[in-house]
PDB file of C-alpha atoms in Angstrom:
ATOM      1  CA  MET Q   1     -30.334  73.342  43.429  1.00  0.00           C
ATOM      2  CA  ASN Q   2     -27.154  74.167  41.465  1.00  0.00           C
ATOM      3  CA  SER Q   3     -27.893  76.953  38.953  1.00  0.00           C
ATOM      4  CA  ARG Q   4     -25.027  75.889  36.683  1.00  0.00           C
ATOM      5  CA  ILE Q   5     -26.221  74.213  33.472  1.00  0.00           C
ATOM      6  CA  ARG Q   6     -24.022  71.434  32.061  1.00  0.00           C
ATOM      7  CA  VAL Q   7     -24.690  71.076  28.328  1.00  0.00           C
ATOM      8  CA  LEU Q   8     -23.839  68.335  25.829  1.00  0.00           C
ATOM      9  CA  LEU Q   9     -23.794  69.257  22.117  1.00  0.00           C
ATOM     10  CA  VAL Q  10     -24.523  66.577  19.516  1.00  0.00           C
ATOM     11  CA  GLU Q  11     -23.726  68.255  16.198  1.00  0.00           C
ATOM     12  CA  ASP Q  12     -21.681  66.889  13.282  1.00  0.00           C
ATOM     13  CA  ASP Q  13     -20.751  70.285  11.797  1.00  0.00           C
ATOM     14  CA  LEU Q  14     -17.737  71.361  13.846  1.00  0.00           C
ATOM     15  CA  ARG Q  15     -18.107  75.010  12.834  1.00  0.00           C
ATOM     16  CA  VAL Q  16     -21.733  75.104  13.976  1.00  0.00           C
ATOM     17  CA  ALA Q  17     -20.830  73.286  17.200  1.00  0.00           C
ATOM     18  CA  ARG Q  18     -18.159  75.889  17.939  1.00  0.00           C
ATOM     19  CA  ILE Q  19     -20.584  78.768  17.271  1.00  0.00           C
ATOM     20  CA  ASN Q  20     -23.229  77.186  19.504  1.00  0.00           C
ATOM     21  CA  ARG Q  21     -20.672  76.626  22.264  1.00  0.00           C
ATOM     22  CA  ASP Q  22     -19.633  80.287  22.111  1.00  0.00           C
ATOM     23  CA  LEU Q  23     -23.270  81.463  22.219  1.00  0.00           C
ATOM     24  CA  LEU Q  24     -24.083  79.199  25.163  1.00  0.00           C
ATOM     25  CA  GLU Q  25     -21.039  80.106  27.220  1.00  0.00           C
ATOM     26  CA  ARG Q  26     -21.788  83.819  27.008  1.00  0.00           C
ATOM     27  CA  ASP Q  27     -23.943  82.902  29.995  1.00  0.00           C
ATOM     28  CA  PRO Q  28     -21.497  82.438  32.913  1.00  0.00           C
ATOM     29  CA  ASP Q  29     -23.761  79.773  34.430  1.00  0.00           C
ATOM     30  CA  VAL Q  30     -23.621  77.573  31.318  1.00  0.00           C
ATOM     31  CA  HIS Q  31     -20.779  75.113  30.682  1.00  0.00           C
ATOM     32  CA  VAL Q  32     -20.525  72.877  27.610  1.00  0.00           C
ATOM     33  CA  VAL Q  33     -19.152  69.648  29.078  1.00  0.00           C
ATOM     34  CA  GLY Q  34     -18.863  67.718  25.824  1.00  0.00           C
ATOM     35  CA  SER Q  35     -19.416  67.735  22.078  1.00  0.00           C
ATOM     36  CA  ALA Q  36     -20.254  64.737  19.893  1.00  0.00           C
ATOM     37  CA  ALA Q  37     -20.413  64.420  16.101  1.00  0.00           C
ATOM     38  CA  THR Q  38     -22.285  61.095  15.818  1.00  0.00           C
ATOM     39  CA  CYS Q  39     -25.148  59.236  17.465  1.00  0.00           C
ATOM     40  CA  ALA Q  40     -22.702  56.727  18.968  1.00  0.00           C
ATOM     41  CA  GLN Q  41     -20.536  59.457  20.483  1.00  0.00           C
ATOM     42  CA  GLY Q  42     -23.588  61.334  21.712  1.00  0.00           C
ATOM     43  CA  ASP Q  43     -24.994  58.264  23.431  1.00  0.00           C
ATOM     44  CA  ALA Q  44     -21.676  57.441  25.095  1.00  0.00           C
ATOM     45  CA  LEU Q  45     -21.155  61.003  26.347  1.00  0.00           C
ATOM     46  CA  ALA Q  46     -24.734  61.333  27.567  1.00  0.00           C
ATOM     47  CA  GLN Q  47     -24.306  58.187  29.696  1.00  0.00           C
ATOM     48  CA  ALA Q  48     -20.846  59.151  30.952  1.00  0.00           C
ATOM     49  CA  LEU Q  49     -21.288  62.884  31.594  1.00  0.00           C
ATOM     50  CA  LYS Q  50     -24.937  62.963  32.674  1.00  0.00           C
ATOM     51  CA  PRO Q  51     -25.478  66.555  31.477  1.00  0.00           C
ATOM     52  CA  ASP Q  52     -28.401  68.732  32.528  1.00  0.00           C
ATOM     53  CA  LEU Q  53     -29.283  69.624  28.934  1.00  0.00           C
ATOM     54  CA  ILE Q  54     -28.581  68.037  25.537  1.00  0.00           C
ATOM     55  CA  LEU Q  55     -28.759  70.043  22.296  1.00  0.00           C
ATOM     56  CA  LEU Q  56     -29.277  67.512  19.516  1.00  0.00           C
ATOM     57  CA  ASP Q  57     -29.101  67.678  15.725  1.00  0.00           C
ATOM     58  CA  VAL Q  58     -31.382  65.473  13.591  1.00  0.00           C
ATOM     59  CA  HIS Q  59     -29.127  64.621  10.638  1.00  0.00           C
ATOM     60  CA  LEU Q  60     -26.019  62.798  11.928  1.00  0.00           C
ATOM     61  CA  PRO Q  61     -23.516  60.643   9.990  1.00  0.00           C
ATOM     62  CA  ASP Q  62     -24.476  57.328  11.621  1.00  0.00           C
ATOM     63  CA  GLY Q  63     -28.212  57.846  12.078  1.00  0.00           C
ATOM     64  CA  SER Q  64     -30.981  60.189  13.118  1.00  0.00           C
ATOM     65  CA  GLY Q  65     -30.999  62.317  16.228  1.00  0.00           C
ATOM     66  CA  LEU Q  66     -34.695  61.489  16.519  1.00  0.00           C
ATOM     67  CA  GLY Q  67     -33.776  57.805  16.770  1.00  0.00           C
ATOM     68  CA  LEU Q  68     -31.202  58.626  19.422  1.00  0.00           C
ATOM     69  CA  LEU Q  69     -33.792  60.598  21.388  1.00  0.00           C
ATOM     70  CA  ARG Q  70     -36.215  57.662  21.175  1.00  0.00           C
ATOM     71  CA  HIS Q  71     -33.424  55.323  22.378  1.00  0.00           C
ATOM     72  CA  TRP Q  72     -32.681  57.551  25.367  1.00  0.00           C
ATOM     73  CA  ARG Q  73     -36.301  57.753  26.431  1.00  0.00           C
ATOM     74  CA  ALA Q  74     -36.791  53.992  26.028  1.00  0.00           C
ATOM     75  CA  HIS Q  75     -33.828  53.438  28.382  1.00  0.00           C
ATOM     76  CA  GLY Q  76     -35.020  55.862  31.038  1.00  0.00           C
ATOM     77  CA  LEU Q  77     -32.851  58.911  30.272  1.00  0.00           C
ATOM     78  CA  THR Q  78     -34.980  61.884  31.371  1.00  0.00           C
ATOM     79  CA  THR Q  79     -32.431  64.635  30.669  1.00  0.00           C
ATOM     80  CA  ASP Q  80     -33.887  67.725  28.966  1.00  0.00           C
ATOM     81  CA  VAL Q  81     -33.268  67.446  25.210  1.00  0.00           C
ATOM     82  CA  ALA Q  82     -33.792  70.239  22.683  1.00  0.00           C
ATOM     83  CA  LEU Q  83     -33.429  69.807  18.932  1.00  0.00           C
ATOM     84  CA  ILE Q  84     -31.254  72.368  17.117  1.00  0.00           C
ATOM     85  CA  THR Q  85     -31.418  71.438  13.464  1.00  0.00           C
ATOM     86  CA  ALA Q  86     -32.113  72.462   9.888  1.00  0.00           C
ATOM     87  CA  ALA Q  87     -34.872  69.817   9.750  1.00  0.00           C
ATOM     88  CA  ASP Q  88     -37.938  72.043   9.386  1.00  0.00           C
ATOM     89  CA  ASP Q  89     -40.500  69.483   8.229  1.00  0.00           C
ATOM     90  CA  GLU Q  90     -43.577  68.915  10.359  1.00  0.00           C
ATOM     91  CA  PRO Q  91     -43.042  65.127  10.857  1.00  0.00           C
ATOM     92  CA  SER Q  92     -39.600  65.745  12.392  1.00  0.00           C
ATOM     93  CA  VAL Q  93     -41.005  68.348  14.758  1.00  0.00           C
ATOM     94  CA  ARG Q  94     -43.930  66.119  15.760  1.00  0.00           C
ATOM     95  CA  LEU Q  95     -41.651  63.101  16.351  1.00  0.00           C
ATOM     96  CA  ALA Q  96     -39.239  65.153  18.437  1.00  0.00           C
ATOM     97  CA  LEU Q  97     -42.035  66.455  20.662  1.00  0.00           C
ATOM     98  CA  ALA Q  98     -43.678  63.030  20.878  1.00  0.00           C
ATOM     99  CA  HIS Q  99     -40.406  61.534  22.114  1.00  0.00           C
ATOM    100  CA  GLY Q 100     -39.980  64.114  24.816  1.00  0.00           C
ATOM    101  CA  ALA Q 101     -37.976  66.997  23.335  1.00  0.00           C
ATOM    102  CA  PHE Q 102     -38.917  70.100  25.327  1.00  0.00           C
ATOM    103  CA  ASP Q 103     -37.895  72.596  22.624  1.00  0.00           C
ATOM    104  CA  TYR Q 104     -37.060  72.733  18.918  1.00  0.00           C
ATOM    105  CA  LEU Q 105     -34.900  75.383  17.214  1.00  0.00           C
ATOM    106  CA  ILE Q 106     -34.733  75.590  13.430  1.00  0.00           C
ATOM    107  CA  LYS Q 107     -31.407  76.806  12.017  1.00  0.00           C
ATOM    108  CA  PRO Q 108     -30.599  79.635  11.654  1.00  0.00           C
ATOM    109  CA  PHE Q 109     -31.796  80.966  14.991  1.00  0.00           C
ATOM    110  CA  THR Q 110     -30.967  84.054  17.039  1.00  0.00           C
ATOM    111  CA  GLY Q 111     -28.929  84.247  20.201  1.00  0.00           C
ATOM    112  CA  ALA Q 112     -32.021  85.630  21.926  1.00  0.00           C
ATOM    113  CA  ARG Q 113     -33.980  82.483  21.013  1.00  0.00           C
ATOM    114  CA  LEU Q 114     -31.199  80.313  22.421  1.00  0.00           C
ATOM    115  CA  GLN Q 115     -31.290  82.326  25.654  1.00  0.00           C
ATOM    116  CA  ASP Q 116     -35.049  81.726  25.761  1.00  0.00           C
ATOM    117  CA  LEU Q 117     -34.377  77.978  25.489  1.00  0.00           C
ATOM    118  CA  LEU Q 118     -32.009  78.187  28.472  1.00  0.00           C
ATOM    119  CA  ALA Q 119     -34.588  80.178  30.461  1.00  0.00           C
ATOM    120  CA  ARG Q 120     -37.227  77.516  29.744  1.00  0.00           C
ATOM    121  CA  HIS Q 121     -34.817  74.785  30.834  1.00  0.00           C
ATOM    122  CA  ARG Q 122     -34.122  76.612  34.095  1.00  0.00           C
ATOM    123  CA  ALA Q 123     -37.869  76.944  34.746  1.00  0.00           C
ATOM    124  CA  ARG Q 124     -38.313  73.195  34.207  1.00  0.00           C
ATOM    125  CA  ARG Q 125     -35.541  71.975  36.472  1.00  0.00           C
ATOM    126  CA  LEU Q 126     -36.758  69.710  39.249  1.00  0.00           C
ATOM    127  CA  PRO Q 127     -35.652  70.005  42.869  1.00  0.00           C
ATOM    128  CA  SER Q 128     -32.900  67.641  43.961  1.00  0.00           C
ATOM    129  CA  PRO Q 129     -33.926  64.161  45.166  1.00  0.00           C
ATOM    130  CA  GLY Q 130     -35.320  64.253  48.675  1.00  0.00           C
ATOM    131  CA  ALA Q 131     -36.592  67.820  48.336  1.00  0.00           C
ATOM    132  CA  ALA Q 132     -40.158  68.789  49.154  1.00  0.00           C
ATOM    133  CA  ARG Q 133     -42.931  67.381  46.983  1.00  0.00           C
ATOM    134  CA  LEU Q 134     -44.079  69.417  43.994  1.00  0.00           C
ATOM    135  CA  ASP Q 135     -47.083  71.678  44.320  1.00  0.00           C
ATOM    136  CA  GLN Q 136     -49.372  72.343  41.345  1.00  0.00           C
ATOM    137  CA  GLY Q 137     -47.823  75.740  40.541  1.00  0.00           C
ATOM    138  CA  ARG Q 138     -44.287  74.286  40.357  1.00  0.00           C
ATOM    139  CA  LEU Q 139     -45.531  71.334  38.310  1.00  0.00           C
ATOM    140  CA  ASP Q 140     -47.375  73.648  35.906  1.00  0.00           C
ATOM    141  CA  ARG Q 141     -44.168  75.609  35.326  1.00  0.00           C
ATOM    142  CA  LEU Q 142     -42.318  72.345  34.753  1.00  0.00           C
ATOM    143  CA  LEU Q 143     -44.910  71.328  32.170  1.00  0.00           C
ATOM    144  CA  GLY Q 144     -44.689  74.685  30.414  1.00  0.00           C
ATOM    145  CA  HIS Q 145     -48.187  75.910  31.265  1.00  0.00           C
ATOM    146  CA  GLY Q 146     -48.762  79.647  31.415  1.00  0.00           C
ATOM    147  CA  ALA Q 147     -46.853  82.458  29.781  1.00  0.00           C
ATOM    148  CA  ALA Q 148     -43.175  81.854  29.119  1.00  0.00           C
ATOM    149  CA  GLN Q 149     -40.843  84.053  31.137  1.00  0.00           C
ATOM    150  CA  PRO Q 150     -38.455  86.123  29.016  1.00  0.00           C
ATOM    151  CA  ALA Q 151     -34.726  85.768  29.547  1.00  0.00           C
ATOM    152  CA  ALA Q 152     -33.357  88.310  32.018  1.00  0.00           C
ATOM    153  CA  LEU Q 153     -31.785  91.400  30.478  1.00  0.00           C
ATOM    154  CA  PRO Q 154     -28.240  92.421  31.436  1.00  0.00           C
ATOM    155  CA  ARG Q 155     -27.807  95.067  34.106  1.00  0.00           C
ATOM    156  CA  GLY Q 156     -28.220  98.547  32.673  1.00  0.00           C
ATOM    157  CA  ILE Q 157     -30.578  97.481  29.869  1.00  0.00           C
ATOM    158  CA  ASP Q 158     -34.113  98.760  30.484  1.00  0.00           C
ATOM    159  CA  PRO Q 159     -36.802  96.797  28.554  1.00  0.00           C
ATOM    160  CA  ASN Q 160     -38.827  99.900  27.638  1.00  0.00           C
ATOM    161  CA  THR Q 161     -35.778 101.777  26.369  1.00  0.00           C
ATOM    162  CA  LEU Q 162     -34.623  98.668  24.528  1.00  0.00           C
ATOM    163  CA  GLU Q 163     -37.984  98.439  22.765  1.00  0.00           C
ATOM    164  CA  ARG Q 164     -37.671 102.071  21.631  1.00  0.00           C
ATOM    165  CA  VAL Q 165     -34.139 101.466  20.323  1.00  0.00           C
ATOM    166  CA  VAL Q 166     -35.262  98.331  18.457  1.00  0.00           C
ATOM    167  CA  GLN Q 167     -38.171 100.233  16.899  1.00  0.00           C
ATOM    168  CA  ALA Q 168     -35.934 103.101  15.801  1.00  0.00           C
ATOM    169  CA  LEU Q 169     -33.337 100.744  14.361  1.00  0.00           C
ATOM    170  CA  THR Q 170     -35.959  98.657  12.546  1.00  0.00           C
ATOM    171  CA  GLN Q 171     -37.526 101.744  10.966  1.00  0.00           C
ATOM    172  CA  ALA Q 172     -34.191 103.218   9.848  1.00  0.00           C
ATOM    173  CA  PRO Q 173     -33.899 103.094   6.020  1.00  0.00           C
ATOM    174  CA  HIS Q 174     -30.139 102.486   6.200  1.00  0.00           C
ATOM    175  CA  ALA Q 175     -27.375 101.630   8.658  1.00  0.00           C
ATOM    176  CA  VAL Q 176     -27.128 104.207  11.452  1.00  0.00           C
ATOM    177  CA  THR Q 177     -24.696 105.301  14.150  1.00  0.00           C
ATOM    178  CA  ALA Q 178     -25.207 105.310  17.895  1.00  0.00           C
ATOM    179  CA  GLU Q 179     -25.426 109.086  17.688  1.00  0.00           C
ATOM    180  CA  ASP Q 180     -28.271 108.825  15.139  1.00  0.00           C
ATOM    181  CA  ILE Q 181     -30.240 106.475  17.392  1.00  0.00           C
ATOM    182  CA  GLY Q 182     -29.483 108.557  20.475  1.00  0.00           C
ATOM    183  CA  GLU Q 183     -30.884 111.690  18.840  1.00  0.00           C
ATOM    184  CA  GLN Q 184     -34.008 109.867  17.670  1.00  0.00           C
ATOM    185  CA  VAL Q 185     -34.742 108.095  20.980  1.00  0.00           C
ATOM    186  CA  GLY Q 186     -33.491 110.822  23.317  1.00  0.00           C
ATOM    187  CA  LEU Q 187     -30.397 109.077  24.694  1.00  0.00           C
ATOM    188  CA  SER Q 188     -26.752 110.017  24.972  1.00  0.00           C
ATOM    189  CA  ARG Q 189     -24.470 108.536  22.313  1.00  0.00           C
ATOM    190  CA  VAL Q 190     -22.793 106.264  24.894  1.00  0.00           C
ATOM    191  CA  THR Q 191     -26.132 104.948  26.203  1.00  0.00           C
ATOM    192  CA  ALA Q 192     -27.434 104.343  22.682  1.00  0.00           C
ATOM    193  CA  TRP Q 193     -24.162 102.547  21.867  1.00  0.00           C
ATOM    194  CA  ARG Q 194     -24.624 100.247  24.885  1.00  0.00           C
ATOM    195  CA  TYR Q 195     -28.123  99.235  23.730  1.00  0.00           C
ATOM    196  CA  LEU Q 196     -26.978  98.738  20.133  1.00  0.00           C
ATOM    197  CA  GLU Q 197     -24.073  96.556  21.243  1.00  0.00           C
ATOM    198  CA  HIS Q 198     -26.547  94.436  23.264  1.00  0.00           C
ATOM    199  CA  LEU Q 199     -28.616  93.967  20.099  1.00  0.00           C
ATOM    200  CA  VAL Q 200     -25.494  92.880  18.216  1.00  0.00           C
ATOM    201  CA  ARG Q 201     -24.587  90.383  20.960  1.00  0.00           C
ATOM    202  CA  THR Q 202     -28.088  88.897  20.873  1.00  0.00           C
ATOM    203  CA  GLU Q 203     -27.986  88.795  17.042  1.00  0.00           C
ATOM    204  CA  GLN Q 204     -30.867  91.228  16.630  1.00  0.00           C
ATOM    205  CA  ALA Q 205     -28.616  93.698  14.819  1.00  0.00           C
ATOM    206  CA  THR Q 206     -25.490  93.683  12.687  1.00  0.00           C
ATOM    207  CA  LEU Q 207     -22.423  95.884  13.020  1.00  0.00           C
ATOM    208  CA  GLU Q 208     -20.544  97.395  10.087  1.00  0.00           C
ATOM    209  CA  HIS Q 209     -17.417  99.555  10.035  1.00  0.00           C
ATOM    210  CA  GLN Q 210     -17.119 102.494   7.666  1.00  0.00           C
ATOM    211  CA  TYR Q 211     -13.514 103.530   7.096  1.00  0.00           C
ATOM    212  CA  GLY Q 212     -12.682 107.098   6.136  1.00  0.00           C
ATOM    213  CA  ASN Q 213      -9.441 108.784   5.225  1.00  0.00           C
ATOM    214  CA  ALA Q 214      -8.344 109.347   8.809  1.00  0.00           C
ATOM    215  CA  GLY Q 215      -9.337 108.623  12.379  1.00  0.00           C
ATOM    216  CA  ARG Q 216     -11.270 105.718  13.841  1.00  0.00           C
ATOM    217  CA  PRO Q 217     -13.763 103.807  11.698  1.00  0.00           C
ATOM    218  CA  VAL Q 218     -17.410 104.738  12.174  1.00  0.00           C
ATOM    219  CA  LYS Q 219     -19.612 101.997  13.658  1.00  0.00           C
ATOM    220  CA  LEU Q 220     -22.858 101.506  11.757  1.00  0.00           C
ATOM    221  CA  TYR Q 221     -25.753  99.392  13.008  1.00  0.00           C
ATOM    222  CA  ARG Q 222     -28.516  97.738  11.041  1.00  0.00           C
ATOM    223  CA  ALA Q 223     -31.513  95.673  12.240  1.00  0.00           C
ATOM    224  CA  ARG Q 224     -31.122  91.996  11.397  1.00  0.00           C
ATOM    225  CA  PRO Q 225     -34.013  90.743   9.243  1.00  0.00           C
ATOM    226  CA  ALA Q 226     -36.282  88.227  10.992  1.00  0.00           C
ATOM    227  CA  GLY Q 227     -35.324  84.611  10.405  1.00  0.00           C
ATOM    228  CA  THR Q 228     -31.672  85.264   9.544  1.00  0.00           C
TER     229      THR Q 228
END
């Protein structure tokens, strides 16, 4: 089975669509094959491009993404669809799940949560036609039973060390440098910097620059509050 994930975005806010594309394509095995701003465009591109995964907004200029999802399912489109939307009311969530959405992200979300969505999609992917029949374990993973598997960490990022860095950063009363975190956790400045930059990339931390009178600006890191 091809590990490459072909994604279609259906999002009417061009700025948000561009941000989501950039977040998705940080993964070298993910390619955004198309972007639509309306239900009509989304339907046409879904039929023409046959993507592996569709990320769908609810509020679109010519209708509801939930209606589009219902239309796809009624016409036999079984592509994985996840809602990425500001619609945070319970009826929208229930309708999306009832019509076969496999995941639902409420804006704003973190890059880590988006990576988790991709990991869940990978776990659900069926073998190619003609492959061996499914056993119960494979089917259970497809249906989402059991504990979700976390997204793989980049090479050089140890989960235990990462947890210690996150804890130290979260408990810091103000923005800190890589040297501050390194001293607290017992890491070199360069190693602490690598972990902090990973947290910035996954939107778990923010980066600030403090400019002095001379020399390079100092990089300051701060834990991103939950839900932002």
